[in-house]
């Protein structure tokens, strides 16, 4: 899968009238492939694929992300297993420390056979300060990309997209610590539906965990080639109390849960994450998309956010992507 260094441009914030809620318009910035947001108290930390370094944006107003302070927190060594093609960074707070998971490739190769998921650790309260320590490569059974972590039932799990034959699949494992897997891996999803095989590749990638209001487990994922207009989000579901390590626990939605909207001019929706509003009442999704057809897997992919809701069955409900420039009420 190809990814490129992003460019930056201005984001226009819609100024609220007196007494009105603050609004914003998507996209948050004109460029931002593989976006990620985590909130710590009143502070949002944002990241996306930069390719040759890792940067964190810090702000207390996610609607004004383009104005946020940003800091380069990691420049890879020139040689070694994680020197080039730094993709899809994610920031997680675990046991009072910050852990940064990212995909990278080995110097001199930049191919699927030399790609993996790596971990950085920072003990500072603010991840834009302090020292990041390299914890090395996650000991996965296969080469792969897009690692994420989540905790459920007192156990921490790691999910990523390994290369297995001609496919990119989704695999899960238990973790011994934030940078080490314990036990074997279980493949929980393969690209076996037609909409997951667009663009000439059979791909499931970018898994992200979301817990339902009644304890259900959900994993969103991106499917098809990122250069296809039909790149879209799928959903895996598991009942409350189930064992995430068992493939039989997971069921797959037959159709995408977030896909292109030709009517609204939004294409190639994918690579998402979740965060909550400061009041804790609303869950938001962040994802990237292209503002037109046939734009491919380039810096034109831009970050967008919108709230999700919960259906009567306890499953997340995703609204159709809004047209660019339509005011949306900001997270409160």
XYZ file of C-alpha atoms in Angstrom:
332
model
C 0.000 0.000 0.000
C 1.364 3.435 -0.942
C 1.247 6.428 1.309
C 2.627 9.900 0.801
C 3.797 12.857 2.817
C 0.924 15.253 3.550
C 0.707 18.922 2.679
C -0.986 21.527 4.806
C -3.467 24.258 4.113
C -5.794 26.474 6.050
C -8.937 25.272 7.787
C -11.765 27.734 8.068
C -13.649 27.850 11.350
C -17.188 29.104 11.296
C -17.451 31.761 13.985
C -20.476 31.183 16.208
C -22.985 33.941 16.777
C -23.579 35.156 20.293
C -25.240 32.436 22.344
C -24.826 29.836 19.584
C -22.752 26.677 19.860
C -19.394 26.706 18.121
C -19.454 25.090 14.717
C -16.825 23.866 12.306
C -16.680 22.518 8.788
C -14.986 19.428 7.448
C -12.265 18.802 6.570
C -10.347 19.869 9.678
C -7.276 20.356 7.464
C -6.750 19.997 3.746
C -4.402 17.060 4.248
C -4.111 14.341 6.880
C -3.975 10.662 5.871
C -4.581 8.042 8.578
C -5.742 10.520 11.249
C -5.900 9.784 14.958
C -7.263 11.699 17.961
C -7.076 10.951 21.652
C -8.402 13.210 24.401
C -6.750 13.528 27.817
C -8.826 15.732 30.083
C -9.504 18.936 28.170
C -6.642 18.372 25.755
C -6.815 16.738 22.344
C -3.782 15.132 20.737
C -3.916 14.585 16.992
C -1.622 12.683 14.606
C -1.528 11.491 11.024
C 0.852 9.853 8.579
C 3.850 12.067 7.854
C 6.044 9.408 6.242
C 9.471 10.487 7.495
C 8.697 11.568 11.073
C 6.015 11.545 13.782
C 4.276 14.771 14.768
C 1.727 15.465 17.516
C -0.748 18.353 17.362
C -1.983 19.628 20.752
C -5.152 21.681 21.238
C -8.073 22.299 23.583
C -10.332 23.024 20.589
C -10.412 20.201 18.063
C -12.607 22.315 15.775
C -9.609 24.646 15.333
C -7.103 21.870 14.692
C -5.294 23.728 11.917
C -4.288 26.378 14.464
C -2.993 23.850 16.991
C 0.578 23.739 18.202
C 2.473 20.841 16.715
C 5.733 19.167 17.593
C 7.897 16.581 15.906
C 8.393 13.923 18.586
C 10.236 11.261 16.614
C 12.671 11.207 13.707
C 13.690 7.645 12.818
C 17.278 6.477 12.481
C 18.641 6.468 8.955
C 19.307 2.738 9.095
C 17.414 -0.120 10.696
C 14.061 -1.932 10.721
C 11.956 1.224 11.305
C 13.672 3.873 9.207
C 11.265 4.683 6.375
C 7.563 4.932 5.494
C 6.283 5.804 8.963
C 2.494 5.367 8.759
C -0.635 5.441 10.872
C 0.636 6.611 14.296
C -1.627 6.083 17.304
C -1.220 7.526 20.805
C -2.476 5.524 23.803
C -2.368 6.227 27.545
C -1.570 2.949 29.338
C -0.837 2.577 33.064
C 0.106 6.242 33.399
C 2.485 6.276 30.429
C 2.101 7.234 26.783
C 2.660 4.648 24.080
C 2.920 5.499 20.412
C 2.250 2.696 17.919
C 3.240 3.173 14.294
C 3.994 1.254 11.111
C 7.430 1.479 9.495
C 9.632 -0.329 6.994
C 13.288 -1.320 6.979
C 15.860 0.895 5.304
C 16.714 -0.294 1.817
C 13.498 -2.259 1.301
C 10.137 -0.471 1.780
C 8.101 -3.540 0.841
C 5.490 -5.662 2.588
C 8.070 -8.275 3.581
C 9.973 -5.681 5.635
C 7.125 -3.784 7.274
C 5.998 -4.001 10.897
C 4.465 -2.244 13.890
C 6.762 -0.445 16.340
C 6.311 1.147 19.778
C 7.628 4.264 21.528
C 7.189 4.998 25.251
C 7.039 8.322 27.114
C 6.612 8.657 30.900
C 5.822 12.384 30.787
C 2.297 13.603 31.487
C 2.364 15.613 28.256
C 3.358 13.481 25.230
C 4.644 16.542 23.366
C 7.363 16.885 26.036
C 9.834 14.512 27.623
C 11.779 11.689 25.992
C 10.397 8.987 23.739
C 12.080 5.616 24.269
C 12.150 3.106 21.421
C 10.592 -0.175 22.591
C 11.201 -1.825 19.237
C 9.033 -3.946 17.010
C 5.945 -5.811 18.172
C 6.670 -9.563 17.981
C 3.915 -10.369 15.507
C 3.724 -13.691 13.664
C 3.642 -11.941 10.286
C 4.817 -8.719 8.740
C 2.004 -6.192 8.714
C 0.686 -2.724 9.426
C -1.767 -0.599 11.429
C -1.463 -1.873 14.996
C -3.873 -0.799 17.710
C -4.485 -1.797 21.323
C -7.482 -2.008 23.632
C -8.357 -3.300 27.086
C -11.354 -5.495 27.811
C -12.178 -7.561 30.876
C -8.905 -6.671 32.569
C -6.797 -7.904 29.615
C -5.011 -5.901 26.956
C -5.203 -6.929 23.297
C -3.350 -6.044 20.123
C -4.983 -6.042 16.675
C -3.197 -5.400 13.389
C -3.337 -6.095 9.652
C -0.868 -8.854 8.739
C 0.023 -9.934 5.233
C -1.177 -13.524 4.854
C -0.742 -14.821 1.333
C -2.359 -12.414 -1.146
C -4.555 -10.892 1.554
C -4.280 -8.335 4.306
C -6.353 -9.728 7.184
C -7.135 -8.754 10.784
C -5.422 -10.637 13.587
C -5.632 -10.369 17.391
C -3.325 -11.395 20.233
C -3.093 -10.979 23.990
C -0.378 -8.622 25.275
C 2.157 -9.329 28.016
C 3.039 -5.622 28.161
C 2.454 -2.632 25.873
C 5.173 -3.726 23.435
C 5.138 -7.538 23.674
C 2.584 -10.126 22.561
C 1.873 -13.212 24.644
C 0.616 -16.418 23.069
C -0.496 -16.973 19.511
C -2.476 -14.870 17.079
C -6.003 -15.442 15.831
C -7.193 -14.244 12.441
C -10.663 -12.805 13.058
C -11.508 -11.430 9.590
C -10.479 -11.894 5.959
C -11.381 -9.842 2.868
C -14.051 -12.276 1.689
C -16.723 -9.791 0.560
C -16.802 -8.103 -2.841
C -16.723 -4.566 -1.396
C -13.504 -5.471 0.501
C -11.674 -6.299 -2.730
C -11.920 -3.074 -4.759
C -8.957 -1.405 -6.434
C -7.187 -4.633 -7.319
C -6.257 -5.630 -3.761
C -7.802 -7.842 -1.073
C -7.323 -5.706 2.011
C -8.562 -5.320 5.567
C -6.551 -2.762 7.548
C -6.741 0.058 10.099
C -8.623 -1.812 12.873
C -10.021 0.362 15.677
C -11.781 -0.745 18.871
C -15.034 0.701 20.164
C -16.945 -0.579 23.186
C -20.720 -0.436 23.086
C -22.963 1.022 25.815
C -23.898 -2.452 27.042
C -20.414 -3.938 26.931
C -20.463 -5.136 23.338
C -17.165 -5.175 21.417
C -16.777 -3.522 18.031
C -13.857 -3.256 15.641
C -14.084 -0.963 12.670
C -11.679 -1.558 9.808
C -10.837 -0.142 6.396
C -11.282 -2.359 3.350
C -10.136 -2.405 -0.291
C -7.173 -0.522 -1.722
C -6.669 2.973 -0.348
C -6.385 4.320 -3.904
C -9.908 3.132 -4.730
C -12.909 5.470 -4.463
C -14.637 2.495 -2.815
C -12.228 2.343 0.130
C -14.705 2.107 3.044
C -15.222 1.194 6.691
C -16.517 -2.166 7.839
C -17.601 -3.372 11.277
C -16.921 -6.482 13.353
C -19.155 -7.128 16.378
C -18.850 -9.411 19.403
C -21.344 -9.857 22.273
C -20.634 -8.525 25.749
C -18.563 -10.973 27.769
C -17.247 -12.857 24.744
C -13.629 -13.892 24.256
C -11.979 -11.511 21.743
C -9.351 -14.166 20.941
C -11.928 -16.524 19.442
C -12.705 -15.902 15.790
C -16.215 -17.272 16.360
C -16.925 -14.382 18.753
C -16.861 -11.904 15.868
C -19.471 -11.337 13.187
C -19.033 -9.058 10.196
C -21.512 -6.534 8.858
C -22.260 -7.512 5.229
C -22.008 -3.960 3.894
C -19.833 -0.939 4.712
C -20.862 1.212 7.669
C -19.195 4.353 6.273
C -18.655 4.683 2.535
C -18.335 7.242 -0.229
C -21.151 9.714 -0.808
C -21.314 10.699 -4.452
C -24.159 13.109 -3.638
C -21.962 14.950 -1.118
C -18.722 14.653 -3.060
C -16.866 12.510 -0.496
C -14.845 9.466 -1.612
C -12.538 6.774 -0.194
C -13.686 7.035 3.434
C -11.330 5.123 5.690
C -8.713 4.752 8.401
C -10.672 5.964 11.386
C -10.440 6.371 15.148
C -12.778 7.330 17.982
C -12.793 9.910 20.762
C -15.368 11.321 23.173
C -16.568 14.883 23.671
C -15.305 16.676 26.803
C -18.649 16.100 28.535
C -18.283 12.374 27.848
C -21.755 12.138 26.328
C -20.957 11.841 22.640
C -18.641 9.536 20.712
C -17.011 10.976 17.632
C -15.329 9.292 14.706
C -12.351 10.716 12.859
C -11.543 9.407 9.390
C -9.915 10.510 6.184
C -11.537 10.913 2.771
C -10.982 12.509 -0.608
C -13.013 15.582 -1.637
C -13.533 14.182 -5.129
C -13.292 11.018 -7.249
C -10.143 9.383 -8.596
C -7.790 11.223 -6.220
C -6.133 8.026 -5.034
C -3.958 7.367 -2.012
C -2.321 10.797 -1.834
C -1.992 13.831 0.470
C -5.417 14.945 -0.767
C -6.912 12.596 1.836
C -8.085 14.926 4.591
C -9.222 14.443 8.225
C -12.922 14.718 9.076
C -14.915 14.232 12.262
C -18.594 13.608 12.938
C -20.607 12.250 15.886
C -21.915 8.700 15.931
C -25.050 7.426 17.635
C -26.157 4.087 19.048
C -28.991 1.989 17.664
C -31.620 0.087 19.625
C -29.521 -3.049 19.069
C -26.543 -1.388 20.780
C -24.550 -1.064 17.551
C -22.871 2.170 16.445
C -24.676 4.149 13.778
C -22.629 6.132 11.259
C -24.123 9.073 9.405
C -23.419 9.685 5.736
C -20.309 11.859 5.258
C -21.314 15.518 5.137
C -20.513 17.712 2.173
C -17.428 19.880 2.681
C -18.252 23.287 4.167
C -21.476 22.287 5.941
C -21.454 23.623 9.541
C -21.391 20.953 12.259
C -21.746 21.618 15.971
C -18.376 21.149 17.644
C -17.734 18.667 20.469
C -18.920 20.191 23.766
